mmCIF file with all atom_site columns, C-alpha atoms in Angstrom:
data_model
loop_
_atom_site.group_PDB
_atom_site.id
_atom_site.type_symbol
_atom_site.label_atom_id
_atom_site.label_alt_id
_atom_site.label_comp_id
_atom_site.label_asym_id
_atom_site.label_entity_id
_atom_site.label_seq_id
_atom_site.pdbx_PDB_ins_code
_atom_site.Cartn_x
_atom_site.Cartn_y
_atom_site.Cartn_z
_atom_site.occupancy
_atom_site.B_iso_or_equiv
_atom_site.pdbx_formal_charge
_atom_site.auth_seq_id
_atom_site.auth_comp_id
_atom_site.auth_asym_id
_atom_site.auth_atom_id
_atom_site.pdbx_PDB_model_num
ATOM 1   C CA . GLY A 1 1   ? -22.619 -7.877  -11.909 1.00 84.00 ? 11  GLY A CA 1
ATOM 2   C CA . ASN A 1 2   ? -21.858 -9.550  -15.198 1.00 89.00 ? 12  ASN A CA 1
ATOM 3   C CA . SER A 1 3   ? -19.328 -12.345 -15.426 1.00 93.00 ? 13  SER A CA 1
ATOM 4   C CA . VAL A 1 4   ? -18.090 -14.954 -17.893 1.00 96.00 ? 14  VAL A CA 1
ATOM 5   C CA . THR A 1 5   ? -16.565 -18.324 -17.038 1.00 96.00 ? 15  THR A CA 1
ATOM 6   C CA . GLN A 1 6   ? -14.745 -20.372 -19.630 1.00 95.00 ? 16  GLN A CA 1
ATOM 7   C CA . MET A 1 7   ? -12.593 -23.448 -19.501 1.00 87.00 ? 17  MET A CA 1
ATOM 8   C CA . GLU A 1 8   ? -8.958  -22.625 -19.004 1.00 83.00 ? 18  GLU A CA 1
ATOM 9   C CA . GLY A 1 9   ? -6.240  -24.171 -21.059 1.00 83.00 ? 19  GLY A CA 1
ATOM 10  C CA . PRO A 1 10  ? -4.087  -24.834 -22.612 1.00 93.00 ? 20  PRO A CA 1
ATOM 11  C CA . VAL A 1 11  ? -6.212  -27.160 -24.692 1.00 96.00 ? 21  VAL A CA 1
ATOM 12  C CA . THR A 1 12  ? -4.084  -29.320 -26.986 1.00 97.00 ? 22  THR A CA 1
ATOM 13  C CA . LEU A 1 13  ? -5.671  -31.201 -29.899 1.00 97.00 ? 23  LEU A CA 1
ATOM 14  C CA . SER A 1 14  ? -4.516  -32.976 -33.003 1.00 97.00 ? 24  SER A CA 1
ATOM 15  C CA . GLU A 1 15  ? -5.379  -31.598 -36.425 1.00 97.00 ? 25  GLU A CA 1
ATOM 16  C CA . GLU A 1 16  ? -8.872  -32.613 -37.613 1.00 97.00 ? 26  GLU A CA 1
ATOM 17  C CA . ALA A 1 17  ? -10.106 -33.235 -34.072 1.00 97.00 ? 27  ALA A CA 1
ATOM 18  C CA . PHE A 1 18  ? -13.453 -31.928 -32.804 1.00 97.00 ? 28  PHE A CA 1
ATOM 19  C CA . LEU A 1 19  ? -13.265 -28.823 -30.643 1.00 97.00 ? 29  LEU A CA 1
ATOM 20  C CA . THR A 1 20  ? -15.493 -27.667 -27.828 1.00 97.00 ? 30  THR A CA 1
ATOM 21  C CA . ILE A 1 21  ? -14.634 -24.730 -25.563 1.00 97.00 ? 31  ILE A CA 1
ATOM 22  C CA . ASN A 1 22  ? -17.184 -24.257 -22.803 1.00 97.00 ? 32  ASN A CA 1
ATOM 23  C CA . CYS A 1 23  ? -18.478 -20.839 -21.795 1.00 97.00 ? 33  CYS A CA 1
ATOM 24  C CA . THR A 1 24  ? -21.134 -19.911 -19.242 1.00 97.00 ? 34  THR A CA 1
ATOM 25  C CA . TYR A 1 25  ? -22.231 -16.480 -18.150 1.00 96.00 ? 35  TYR A CA 1
ATOM 26  C CA . THR A 1 26  ? -23.995 -14.552 -15.414 1.00 95.00 ? 36  THR A CA 1
ATOM 27  C CA . ALA A 1 27  ? -25.851 -11.395 -16.352 1.00 92.00 ? 37  ALA A CA 1
ATOM 28  C CA . THR A 1 28  ? -28.915 -9.376  -15.516 1.00 84.00 ? 38  THR A CA 1
ATOM 29  C CA . GLY A 1 29  ? -31.249 -9.058  -18.462 1.00 81.00 ? 39  GLY A CA 1
ATOM 30  C CA . TYR A 1 30  ? -30.494 -10.427 -21.911 1.00 85.00 ? 40  TYR A CA 1
ATOM 31  C CA . PRO A 1 31  ? -26.945 -9.750  -23.016 1.00 91.00 ? 41  PRO A CA 1
ATOM 32  C CA . SER A 1 32  ? -25.366 -10.255 -26.418 1.00 91.00 ? 42  SER A CA 1
ATOM 33  C CA . LEU A 1 33  ? -22.705 -12.981 -26.476 1.00 94.00 ? 43  LEU A CA 1
ATOM 34  C CA . PHE A 1 34  ? -19.428 -13.072 -28.384 1.00 95.00 ? 44  PHE A CA 1
ATOM 35  C CA . TRP A 1 35  ? -16.383 -15.150 -29.146 1.00 97.00 ? 45  TRP A CA 1
ATOM 36  C CA . TYR A 1 36  ? -13.188 -13.203 -29.851 1.00 96.00 ? 46  TYR A CA 1
ATOM 37  C CA . VAL A 1 37  ? -9.931  -14.760 -31.106 1.00 96.00 ? 47  VAL A CA 1
ATOM 38  C CA . GLN A 1 38  ? -6.397  -13.515 -30.508 1.00 93.00 ? 48  GLN A CA 1
ATOM 39  C CA . TYR A 1 39  ? -3.685  -14.858 -32.793 1.00 93.00 ? 49  TYR A CA 1
ATOM 40  C CA . PRO A 1 40  ? -0.069  -14.640 -31.578 1.00 89.00 ? 50  PRO A CA 1
ATOM 41  C CA . GLY A 1 41  ? 1.189   -11.065 -31.446 1.00 85.00 ? 51  GLY A CA 1
ATOM 42  C CA . GLU A 1 42  ? -2.119  -9.560  -32.547 1.00 87.00 ? 52  GLU A CA 1
ATOM 43  C CA . GLY A 1 43  ? -5.115  -7.837  -31.036 1.00 89.00 ? 53  GLY A CA 1
ATOM 44  C CA . LEU A 1 44  ? -8.501  -9.434  -30.558 1.00 92.00 ? 54  LEU A CA 1
ATOM 45  C CA . GLN A 1 45  ? -10.855 -9.891  -33.462 1.00 94.00 ? 55  GLN A CA 1
ATOM 46  C CA . LEU A 1 46  ? -14.490 -10.856 -33.433 1.00 94.00 ? 56  LEU A CA 1
ATOM 47  C CA . LEU A 1 47  ? -15.052 -14.477 -34.414 1.00 97.00 ? 57  LEU A CA 1
ATOM 48  C CA . LEU A 1 48  ? -18.826 -14.759 -34.013 1.00 96.00 ? 58  LEU A CA 1
ATOM 49  C CA . LYS A 1 49  ? -21.712 -13.422 -31.997 1.00 94.00 ? 59  LYS A CA 1
ATOM 50  C CA . ALA A 1 50  ? -25.351 -14.008 -31.046 1.00 94.00 ? 60  ALA A CA 1
ATOM 51  C CA . THR A 1 51  ? -27.736 -11.359 -29.824 1.00 90.00 ? 61  THR A CA 1
ATOM 52  C CA . LYS A 1 52  ? -30.734 -13.340 -28.533 1.00 90.00 ? 62  LYS A CA 1
ATOM 53  C CA . ALA A 1 53  ? -31.692 -16.721 -27.155 1.00 92.00 ? 63  ALA A CA 1
ATOM 54  C CA . ASP A 1 54  ? -31.416 -19.689 -29.576 1.00 95.00 ? 64  ASP A CA 1
ATOM 55  C CA . ASP A 1 55  ? -29.422 -17.623 -32.082 1.00 95.00 ? 65  ASP A CA 1
ATOM 56  C CA . LYS A 1 56  ? -26.474 -19.474 -33.619 1.00 97.00 ? 66  LYS A CA 1
ATOM 57  C CA . GLY A 1 57  ? -23.384 -17.515 -34.549 1.00 96.00 ? 67  GLY A CA 1
ATOM 58  C CA . SER A 1 58  ? -20.997 -19.012 -37.094 1.00 97.00 ? 68  SER A CA 1
ATOM 59  C CA . ASN A 1 59  ? -17.795 -18.071 -38.899 1.00 97.00 ? 69  ASN A CA 1
ATOM 60  C CA . LYS A 1 60  ? -14.766 -19.904 -40.373 1.00 95.00 ? 70  LYS A CA 1
ATOM 61  C CA . GLY A 1 61  ? -16.273 -23.285 -39.429 1.00 97.00 ? 71  GLY A CA 1
ATOM 62  C CA . PHE A 1 62  ? -16.787 -22.281 -35.807 1.00 98.00 ? 72  PHE A CA 1
ATOM 63  C CA . GLU A 1 63  ? -20.238 -22.042 -34.292 1.00 98.00 ? 73  GLU A CA 1
ATOM 64  C CA . ALA A 1 64  ? -21.889 -21.311 -30.964 1.00 98.00 ? 74  ALA A CA 1
ATOM 65  C CA . THR A 1 65  ? -25.540 -21.273 -29.860 1.00 98.00 ? 75  THR A CA 1
ATOM 66  C CA . TYR A 1 66  ? -26.991 -18.854 -27.301 1.00 97.00 ? 76  TYR A CA 1
ATOM 67  C CA . ARG A 1 67  ? -28.631 -21.080 -24.666 1.00 96.00 ? 77  ARG A CA 1
ATOM 68  C CA . LYS A 1 68  ? -30.599 -18.973 -22.223 1.00 94.00 ? 78  LYS A CA 1
ATOM 69  C CA . GLU A 1 69  ? -31.841 -21.943 -20.182 1.00 94.00 ? 79  GLU A CA 1
ATOM 70  C CA . THR A 1 70  ? -28.299 -23.063 -19.379 1.00 95.00 ? 80  THR A CA 1
ATOM 71  C CA . THR A 1 71  ? -26.700 -19.575 -19.658 1.00 96.00 ? 81  THR A CA 1
ATOM 72  C CA . SER A 1 72  ? -24.116 -21.002 -22.030 1.00 97.00 ? 82  SER A CA 1
ATOM 73  C CA . PHE A 1 73  ? -22.427 -20.150 -25.328 1.00 98.00 ? 83  PHE A CA 1
ATOM 74  C CA . HIS A 1 74  ? -20.089 -23.053 -26.085 1.00 98.00 ? 84  HIS A CA 1
ATOM 75  C CA . LEU A 1 75  ? -17.726 -22.748 -29.066 1.00 98.00 ? 85  LEU A CA 1
ATOM 76  C CA . GLU A 1 76  ? -17.478 -25.745 -31.429 1.00 98.00 ? 86  GLU A CA 1
ATOM 77  C CA . LYS A 1 77  ? -15.649 -26.692 -34.592 1.00 98.00 ? 87  LYS A CA 1
ATOM 78  C CA . GLY A 1 78  ? -15.886 -30.023 -36.347 1.00 97.00 ? 88  GLY A CA 1
ATOM 79  C CA . SER A 1 79  ? -12.305 -30.299 -37.638 1.00 96.00 ? 89  SER A CA 1
ATOM 80  C CA . VAL A 1 80  ? -9.593  -28.000 -36.342 1.00 97.00 ? 90  VAL A CA 1
ATOM 81  C CA . GLN A 1 81  ? -6.500  -26.918 -38.243 1.00 97.00 ? 91  GLN A CA 1
ATOM 82  C CA . VAL A 1 82  ? -3.042  -25.862 -37.096 1.00 97.00 ? 92  VAL A CA 1
ATOM 83  C CA . SER A 1 83  ? -3.966  -22.308 -38.122 1.00 96.00 ? 93  SER A CA 1
ATOM 84  C CA . ASP A 1 84  ? -6.704  -22.292 -35.444 1.00 97.00 ? 94  ASP A CA 1
ATOM 85  C CA . SER A 1 85  ? -4.057  -22.175 -32.720 1.00 97.00 ? 95  SER A CA 1
ATOM 86  C CA . ALA A 1 86  ? -4.829  -19.010 -30.769 1.00 96.00 ? 96  ALA A CA 1
ATOM 87  C CA . VAL A 1 87  ? -6.393  -17.701 -27.563 1.00 94.00 ? 97  VAL A CA 1
ATOM 88  C CA . TYR A 1 88  ? -10.199 -17.660 -27.578 1.00 96.00 ? 98  TYR A CA 1
ATOM 89  C CA . PHE A 1 89  ? -12.212 -15.300 -25.374 1.00 95.00 ? 99  PHE A CA 1
ATOM 90  C CA . CYS A 1 90  ? -15.881 -15.587 -24.572 1.00 96.00 ? 100 CYS A CA 1
ATOM 91  C CA . ALA A 1 91  ? -17.495 -12.228 -23.821 1.00 94.00 ? 101 ALA A CA 1
ATOM 92  C CA . LEU A 1 92  ? -20.839 -10.627 -23.129 1.00 93.00 ? 102 LEU A CA 1
ATOM 93  C CA . SER A 1 93  ? -22.311 -7.160  -23.359 1.00 89.00 ? 103 SER A CA 1
ATOM 94  C CA . ASP A 1 94  ? -25.573 -5.720  -22.152 1.00 82.00 ? 104 ASP A CA 1
ATOM 95  C CA . ARG A 1 95  ? -24.896 -2.605  -24.251 1.00 78.00 ? 105 ARG A CA 1
ATOM 96  C CA . GLY A 1 96  ? -24.962 -4.234  -27.678 1.00 72.00 ? 106 GLY A CA 1
ATOM 97  C CA . GLY A 1 97  ? -21.318 -5.209  -28.019 1.00 74.00 ? 107 GLY A CA 1
ATOM 98  C CA . GLY A 1 98  ? -19.584 -1.885  -28.414 1.00 81.00 ? 108 GLY A CA 1
ATOM 99  C CA . ALA A 1 99  ? -16.123 -1.046  -27.165 1.00 82.00 ? 109 ALA A CA 1
ATOM 100 C CA . ASP A 1 100 ? -17.486 0.428   -23.936 1.00 80.00 ? 110 ASP A CA 1
ATOM 101 C CA . GLY A 1 101 ? -19.101 -2.520  -22.246 1.00 83.00 ? 111 GLY A CA 1
ATOM 102 C CA . LEU A 1 102 ? -17.555 -5.937  -22.948 1.00 90.00 ? 112 LEU A CA 1
ATOM 103 C CA . THR A 1 103 ? -17.033 -8.397  -20.089 1.00 92.00 ? 113 THR A CA 1
ATOM 104 C CA . PHE A 1 104 ? -14.494 -11.086 -20.971 1.00 93.00 ? 114 PHE A CA 1
ATOM 105 C CA . GLY A 1 105 ? -13.704 -14.537 -19.706 1.00 94.00 ? 115 GLY A CA 1
ATOM 106 C CA . LYS A 1 106 ? -10.122 -15.410 -18.865 1.00 93.00 ? 116 LYS A CA 1
ATOM 107 C CA . GLY A 1 107 ? -9.369  -16.877 -22.277 1.00 94.00 ? 117 GLY A CA 1
ATOM 108 C CA . THR A 1 108 ? -8.600  -20.402 -23.495 1.00 95.00 ? 118 THR A CA 1
ATOM 109 C CA . HIS A 1 109 ? -5.272  -21.089 -25.171 1.00 94.00 ? 119 HIS A CA 1
ATOM 110 C CA . LEU A 1 110 ? -5.815  -23.597 -27.985 1.00 96.00 ? 120 LEU A CA 1
ATOM 111 C CA . ILE A 1 111 ? -2.865  -25.498 -29.441 1.00 97.00 ? 121 ILE A CA 1
ATOM 112 C CA . ILE A 1 112 ? -3.379  -27.644 -32.541 1.00 97.00 ? 122 ILE A CA 1
ATOM 113 C CA . GLN A 1 113 ? -0.652  -30.153 -33.329 1.00 97.00 ? 123 GLN A CA 1
ATOM 114 C CA . PRO A 1 114 ? -0.071  -31.465 -36.887 1.00 95.00 ? 124 PRO A CA 1
ATOM 115 C CA . ASN B 2 1   ? -6.910  0.225   -43.869 1.00 65.00 ? 8   ASN B CA 1
ATOM 116 C CA . ALA B 2 2   ? -5.335  1.365   -40.598 1.00 75.00 ? 9   ALA B CA 1
ATOM 117 C CA . GLY B 2 3   ? -8.235  0.645   -38.204 1.00 92.00 ? 10  GLY B CA 1
ATOM 118 C CA . VAL B 2 4   ? -7.091  1.081   -34.577 1.00 95.00 ? 11  VAL B CA 1
ATOM 119 C CA . THR B 2 5   ? -3.438  2.059   -34.183 1.00 95.00 ? 12  THR B CA 1
ATOM 120 C CA . GLN B 2 6   ? -1.591  1.896   -30.874 1.00 96.00 ? 13  GLN B CA 1
ATOM 121 C CA . THR B 2 7   ? 1.866   3.270   -30.123 1.00 96.00 ? 14  THR B CA 1
ATOM 122 C CA . PRO B 2 8   ? 4.302   2.250   -28.839 1.00 96.00 ? 15  PRO B CA 1
ATOM 123 C CA . LYS B 2 9   ? 4.185   -1.539  -29.197 1.00 95.00 ? 16  LYS B CA 1
ATOM 124 C CA . PHE B 2 10  ? 6.629   -2.092  -26.335 1.00 96.00 ? 17  PHE B CA 1
ATOM 125 C CA . GLN B 2 11  ? 7.703   0.114   -23.432 1.00 96.00 ? 18  GLN B CA 1
ATOM 126 C CA . VAL B 2 12  ? 9.782   -0.295  -20.296 1.00 97.00 ? 19  VAL B CA 1
ATOM 127 C CA . LEU B 2 13  ? 9.303   2.244   -17.507 1.00 97.00 ? 20  LEU B CA 1
ATOM 128 C CA . LYS B 2 14  ? 10.872  2.760   -14.137 1.00 97.00 ? 21  LYS B CA 1
ATOM 129 C CA . THR B 2 15  ? 8.619   2.985   -11.099 1.00 98.00 ? 22  THR B CA 1
ATOM 130 C CA . GLY B 2 16  ? 7.340   6.534   -10.709 1.00 97.00 ? 23  GLY B CA 1
ATOM 131 C CA . GLN B 2 17  ? 7.821   7.565   -14.337 1.00 97.00 ? 24  GLN B CA 1
ATOM 132 C CA . SER B 2 18  ? 4.949   8.876   -16.375 1.00 96.00 ? 25  SER B CA 1
ATOM 133 C CA . MET B 2 19  ? 3.986   8.124   -19.937 1.00 96.00 ? 26  MET B CA 1
ATOM 134 C CA . THR B 2 20  ? 1.118   8.217   -22.412 1.00 97.00 ? 27  THR B CA 1
ATOM 135 C CA . LEU B 2 21  ? -0.071  5.305   -24.503 1.00 98.00 ? 28  LEU B CA 1
ATOM 136 C CA . GLN B 2 22  ? -1.450  6.538   -27.792 1.00 98.00 ? 29  GLN B CA 1
ATOM 137 C CA . CYS B 2 23  ? -4.526  5.222   -29.590 1.00 97.00 ? 30  CYS B CA 1
ATOM 138 C CA . ALA B 2 24  ? -5.968  6.474   -32.860 1.00 97.00 ? 31  ALA B CA 1
ATOM 139 C CA . GLN B 2 25  ? -8.782  5.159   -35.040 1.00 96.00 ? 32  GLN B CA 1
ATOM 140 C CA . ASP B 2 26  ? -9.708  6.192   -38.568 1.00 95.00 ? 33  ASP B CA 1
ATOM 141 C CA . MET B 2 27  ? -13.183 4.635   -38.749 1.00 93.00 ? 34  MET B CA 1
ATOM 142 C CA . ASN B 2 28  ? -15.059 7.626   -37.284 1.00 92.00 ? 35  ASN B CA 1
ATOM 143 C CA . HIS B 2 29  ? -16.188 5.484   -34.359 1.00 93.00 ? 36  HIS B CA 1
ATOM 144 C CA . GLU B 2 30  ? -17.914 7.245   -31.478 1.00 92.00 ? 37  GLU B CA 1
ATOM 145 C CA . TYR B 2 31  ? -16.964 4.727   -28.782 1.00 93.00 ? 38  TYR B CA 1
ATOM 146 C CA . MET B 2 32  ? -13.402 4.076   -27.654 1.00 95.00 ? 39  MET B CA 1
ATOM 147 C CA . SER B 2 33  ? -11.982 2.227   -24.685 1.00 95.00 ? 40  SER B CA 1
ATOM 148 C CA . TRP B 2 34  ? -8.883  0.888   -22.990 1.00 97.00 ? 41  TRP B CA 1
ATOM 149 C CA . TYR B 2 35  ? -8.525  -2.646  -21.634 1.00 96.00 ? 42  TYR B CA 1
ATOM 150 C CA . ARG B 2 36  ? -5.658  -4.342  -19.862 1.00 96.00 ? 43  ARG B CA 1
ATOM 151 C CA . GLN B 2 37  ? -4.851  -8.008  -20.304 1.00 92.00 ? 44  GLN B CA 1
ATOM 152 C CA . ASP B 2 38  ? -3.144  -9.920  -17.527 1.00 92.00 ? 45  ASP B CA 1
ATOM 153 C CA . PRO B 2 39  ? -2.339  -13.644 -17.404 1.00 85.00 ? 46  PRO B CA 1
ATOM 154 C CA . GLY B 2 40  ? -5.289  -15.632 -16.078 1.00 82.00 ? 47  GLY B CA 1
ATOM 155 C CA . MET B 2 41  ? -7.477  -12.515 -15.878 1.00 85.00 ? 48  MET B CA 1
ATOM 156 C CA . GLY B 2 42  ? -8.813  -11.971 -19.380 1.00 85.00 ? 49  GLY B CA 1
ATOM 157 C CA . LEU B 2 43  ? -9.335  -8.350  -20.440 1.00 91.00 ? 50  LEU B CA 1
ATOM 158 C CA . ARG B 2 44  ? -10.562 -5.755  -17.973 1.00 94.00 ? 51  ARG B CA 1
ATOM 159 C CA . LEU B 2 45  ? -11.976 -2.349  -18.854 1.00 94.00 ? 52  LEU B CA 1
ATOM 160 C CA . ILE B 2 46  ? -9.959  0.647   -17.616 1.00 96.00 ? 53  ILE B CA 1
ATOM 161 C CA . HIS B 2 47  ? -11.733 3.693   -19.104 1.00 96.00 ? 54  HIS B CA 1
ATOM 162 C CA . TYR B 2 48  ? -14.077 4.345   -21.967 1.00 95.00 ? 55  TYR B CA 1
ATOM 163 C CA . SER B 2 49  ? -15.512 7.213   -23.982 1.00 94.00 ? 56  SER B CA 1
ATOM 164 C CA . VAL B 2 50  ? -18.810 7.486   -25.844 1.00 91.00 ? 57  VAL B CA 1
ATOM 165 C CA . GLY B 2 51  ? -17.804 10.613  -27.732 1.00 92.00 ? 58  GLY B CA 1
ATOM 166 C CA . ALA B 2 52  ? -15.456 13.587  -27.810 1.00 93.00 ? 59  ALA B CA 1
ATOM 167 C CA . GLY B 2 53  ? -15.368 15.296  -24.424 1.00 94.00 ? 60  GLY B CA 1
ATOM 168 C CA . ILE B 2 54  ? -17.021 12.380  -22.595 1.00 94.00 ? 61  ILE B CA 1
ATOM 169 C CA . THR B 2 55  ? -15.141 9.773   -20.575 1.00 96.00 ? 62  THR B CA 1
ATOM 170 C CA . ASP B 2 56  ? -16.050 7.350   -17.817 1.00 95.00 ? 63  ASP B CA 1
ATOM 171 C CA . GLN B 2 57  ? -14.409 4.787   -15.576 1.00 95.00 ? 64  GLN B CA 1
ATOM 172 C CA . GLY B 2 58  ? -14.416 1.064   -16.154 1.00 93.00 ? 65  GLY B CA 1
ATOM 173 C CA . GLU B 2 59  ? -13.615 -1.805  -13.824 1.00 92.00 ? 66  GLU B CA 1
ATOM 174 C CA . VAL B 2 60  ? -9.970  -0.924  -13.029 1.00 95.00 ? 67  VAL B CA 1
ATOM 175 C CA . PRO B 2 61  ? -9.458  2.863   -13.453 1.00 96.00 ? 68  PRO B CA 1
ATOM 176 C CA . ASN B 2 62  ? -7.065  3.605   -10.572 1.00 96.00 ? 69  ASN B CA 1
ATOM 177 C CA . GLY B 2 63  ? -3.682  4.943   -11.678 1.00 96.00 ? 70  GLY B CA 1
ATOM 178 C CA . TYR B 2 64  ? -4.848  5.913   -15.163 1.00 97.00 ? 71  TYR B CA 1
ATOM 179 C CA . ASN B 2 65  ? -6.185  9.104   -16.727 1.00 97.00 ? 72  ASN B CA 1
ATOM 180 C CA . VAL B 2 66  ? -7.856  9.605   -20.095 1.00 97.00 ? 73  VAL B CA 1
ATOM 181 C CA . SER B 2 67  ? -9.229  12.437  -22.189 1.00 96.00 ? 74  SER B CA 1
ATOM 182 C CA . ARG B 2 68  ? -11.024 12.570  -25.526 1.00 97.00 ? 75  ARG B CA 1
ATOM 183 C CA . SER B 2 69  ? -10.510 15.867  -27.311 1.00 96.00 ? 76  SER B CA 1
ATOM 184 C CA . THR B 2 70  ? -11.138 14.464  -30.804 1.00 96.00 ? 77  THR B CA 1
ATOM 185 C CA . THR B 2 71  ? -13.166 11.574  -32.213 1.00 95.00 ? 78  THR B CA 1
ATOM 186 C CA . GLU B 2 72  ? -10.002 9.921   -33.530 1.00 96.00 ? 79  GLU B CA 1
ATOM 187 C CA . ASP B 2 73  ? -7.719  9.890   -30.480 1.00 97.00 ? 80  ASP B CA 1
ATOM 188 C CA . PHE B 2 74  ? -8.010  8.419   -26.992 1.00 98.00 ? 81  PHE B CA 1
ATOM 189 C CA . PRO B 2 75  ? -4.698  8.522   -25.082 1.00 98.00 ? 82  PRO B CA 1
ATOM 190 C CA . LEU B 2 76  ? -4.159  6.675   -21.800 1.00 98.00 ? 83  LEU B CA 1
ATOM 191 C CA . ARG B 2 77  ? -1.904  8.385   -19.236 1.00 98.00 ? 84  ARG B CA 1
ATOM 192 C CA . LEU B 2 78  ? 0.022   6.758   -16.442 1.00 96.00 ? 85  LEU B CA 1
ATOM 193 C CA . LEU B 2 79  ? 0.989   9.572   -14.054 1.00 92.00 ? 86  LEU B CA 1
ATOM 194 C CA . SER B 2 80  ? 3.278   7.553   -11.765 1.00 96.00 ? 87  SER B CA 1
ATOM 195 C CA . ALA B 2 81  ? 3.920   4.031   -13.022 1.00 97.00 ? 88  ALA B CA 1
ATOM 196 C CA . ALA B 2 82  ? 3.845   1.100   -10.604 1.00 97.00 ? 89  ALA B CA 1
ATOM 197 C CA . PRO B 2 83  ? 4.942   -2.534  -11.114 1.00 97.00 ? 90  PRO B CA 1
ATOM 198 C CA . SER B 2 84  ? 1.271   -3.560  -10.790 1.00 96.00 ? 91  SER B CA 1
ATOM 199 C CA . GLN B 2 85  ? 0.654   -1.741  -14.071 1.00 97.00 ? 92  GLN B CA 1
ATOM 200 C CA . THR B 2 86  ? 2.858   -4.180  -15.970 1.00 97.00 ? 93  THR B CA 1
ATOM 201 C CA . SER B 2 87  ? 0.422   -5.552  -18.523 1.00 97.00 ? 94  SER B CA 1
ATOM 202 C CA . VAL B 2 88  ? -0.624  -5.628  -22.164 1.00 94.00 ? 95  VAL B CA 1
ATOM 203 C CA . TYR B 2 89  ? -2.916  -2.711  -23.005 1.00 96.00 ? 96  TYR B CA 1
ATOM 204 C CA . PHE B 2 90  ? -5.489  -2.820  -25.773 1.00 95.00 ? 97  PHE B CA 1
ATOM 205 C CA . CYS B 2 91  ? -7.404  0.070   -27.244 1.00 96.00 ? 98  CYS B CA 1
ATOM 206 C CA . ALA B 2 92  ? -10.753 -0.641  -28.881 1.00 95.00 ? 99  ALA B CA 1
ATOM 207 C CA . SER B 2 93  ? -13.307 1.335   -30.845 1.00 94.00 ? 100 SER B CA 1
ATOM 208 C CA . SER B 2 94  ? -16.814 0.778   -32.123 1.00 92.00 ? 101 SER B CA 1
ATOM 209 C CA . PRO B 2 95  ? -19.712 2.613   -33.668 1.00 89.00 ? 102 PRO B CA 1
ATOM 210 C CA . ARG B 2 96  ? -22.522 3.850   -31.450 1.00 81.00 ? 103 ARG B CA 1
ATOM 211 C CA . GLU B 2 97  ? -24.129 0.934   -29.600 1.00 66.00 ? 104 GLU B CA 1
ATOM 212 C CA . GLY B 2 98  ? -26.664 -1.097  -31.472 1.00 62.00 ? 105 GLY B CA 1
ATOM 213 C CA . SER B 2 99  ? -27.600 -4.705  -32.064 1.00 56.00 ? 106 SER B CA 1
ATOM 214 C CA . ASN B 2 100 ? -25.046 -5.146  -34.831 1.00 64.00 ? 107 ASN B CA 1
ATOM 215 C CA . THR B 2 101 ? -22.131 -3.223  -33.430 1.00 78.00 ? 108 THR B CA 1
ATOM 216 C CA . GLU B 2 102 ? -18.668 -4.746  -33.159 1.00 85.00 ? 109 GLU B CA 1
ATOM 217 C CA . ALA B 2 103 ? -15.550 -3.703  -31.264 1.00 91.00 ? 110 ALA B CA 1
ATOM 218 C CA . PHE B 2 104 ? -12.277 -3.364  -33.177 1.00 93.00 ? 111 PHE B CA 1
ATOM 219 C CA . PHE B 2 105 ? -9.030  -3.781  -31.276 1.00 94.00 ? 112 PHE B CA 1
ATOM 220 C CA . GLY B 2 106 ? -5.529  -2.456  -31.774 1.00 95.00 ? 113 GLY B CA 1
ATOM 221 C CA . GLN B 2 107 ? -2.497  -4.734  -31.679 1.00 93.00 ? 114 GLN B CA 1
ATOM 222 C CA . GLY B 2 108 ? -1.654  -3.863  -28.099 1.00 94.00 ? 115 GLY B CA 1
ATOM 223 C CA . THR B 2 109 ? 1.093   -2.168  -26.107 1.00 96.00 ? 116 THR B CA 1
ATOM 224 C CA . ARG B 2 110 ? 3.224   -4.364  -23.866 1.00 95.00 ? 117 ARG B CA 1
ATOM 225 C CA . LEU B 2 111 ? 4.260   -2.302  -20.848 1.00 97.00 ? 118 LEU B CA 1
ATOM 226 C CA . THR B 2 112 ? 6.794   -3.391  -18.250 1.00 97.00 ? 119 THR B CA 1
ATOM 227 C CA . VAL B 2 113 ? 7.317   -1.335  -15.082 1.00 97.00 ? 120 VAL B CA 1
ATOM 228 C CA . VAL B 2 114 ? 10.523  -2.142  -13.197 1.00 97.00 ? 121 VAL B CA 1
#
């Protein structure tokens, strides 16, 4: 079956530091890959996605590249802000990314200190 | 701009009680689903629906019932609550699957079973 493995936190960084959150996956076929973010007290919202190998998703200064050869989709940001503090979930879907078929990692709690 | 609305936001139940978690979306999405979020487990799919009158089981369906009589609503029923069902529940919706689809999540219902 499908599965997603991501580094577990909490990850604590200082403001303006470089961020990497690792994510690897196991899937049959060629899934779409996603990063979702959950701010305190809120539901999940899509941060970025990539639907095929070598695609780069980007949004709000975050980016991730779909690496089929290493089955990875690592999240990066060059300079984090306090407002980036949240829980980040890597996810995959072999059904296009709809509400019916997302497989999530366990989530990474990111804490940015001023 | 309602999106996906879940009620209630918080609920405490006694073991053996029944209740229904409500979910409504105003985006005319065909797909709807319920996930539960537990510490260290990420989100896991309980049940999903690809249209009115059609439901199917996800990864962790035991102890939960669903029905989809309208496009807008997708209630989740706990017939006899157990402490193992203490969790945060998220409802999600999306358009019909496709390469550019995206899941939209509600703000969650925090359920405690004592």
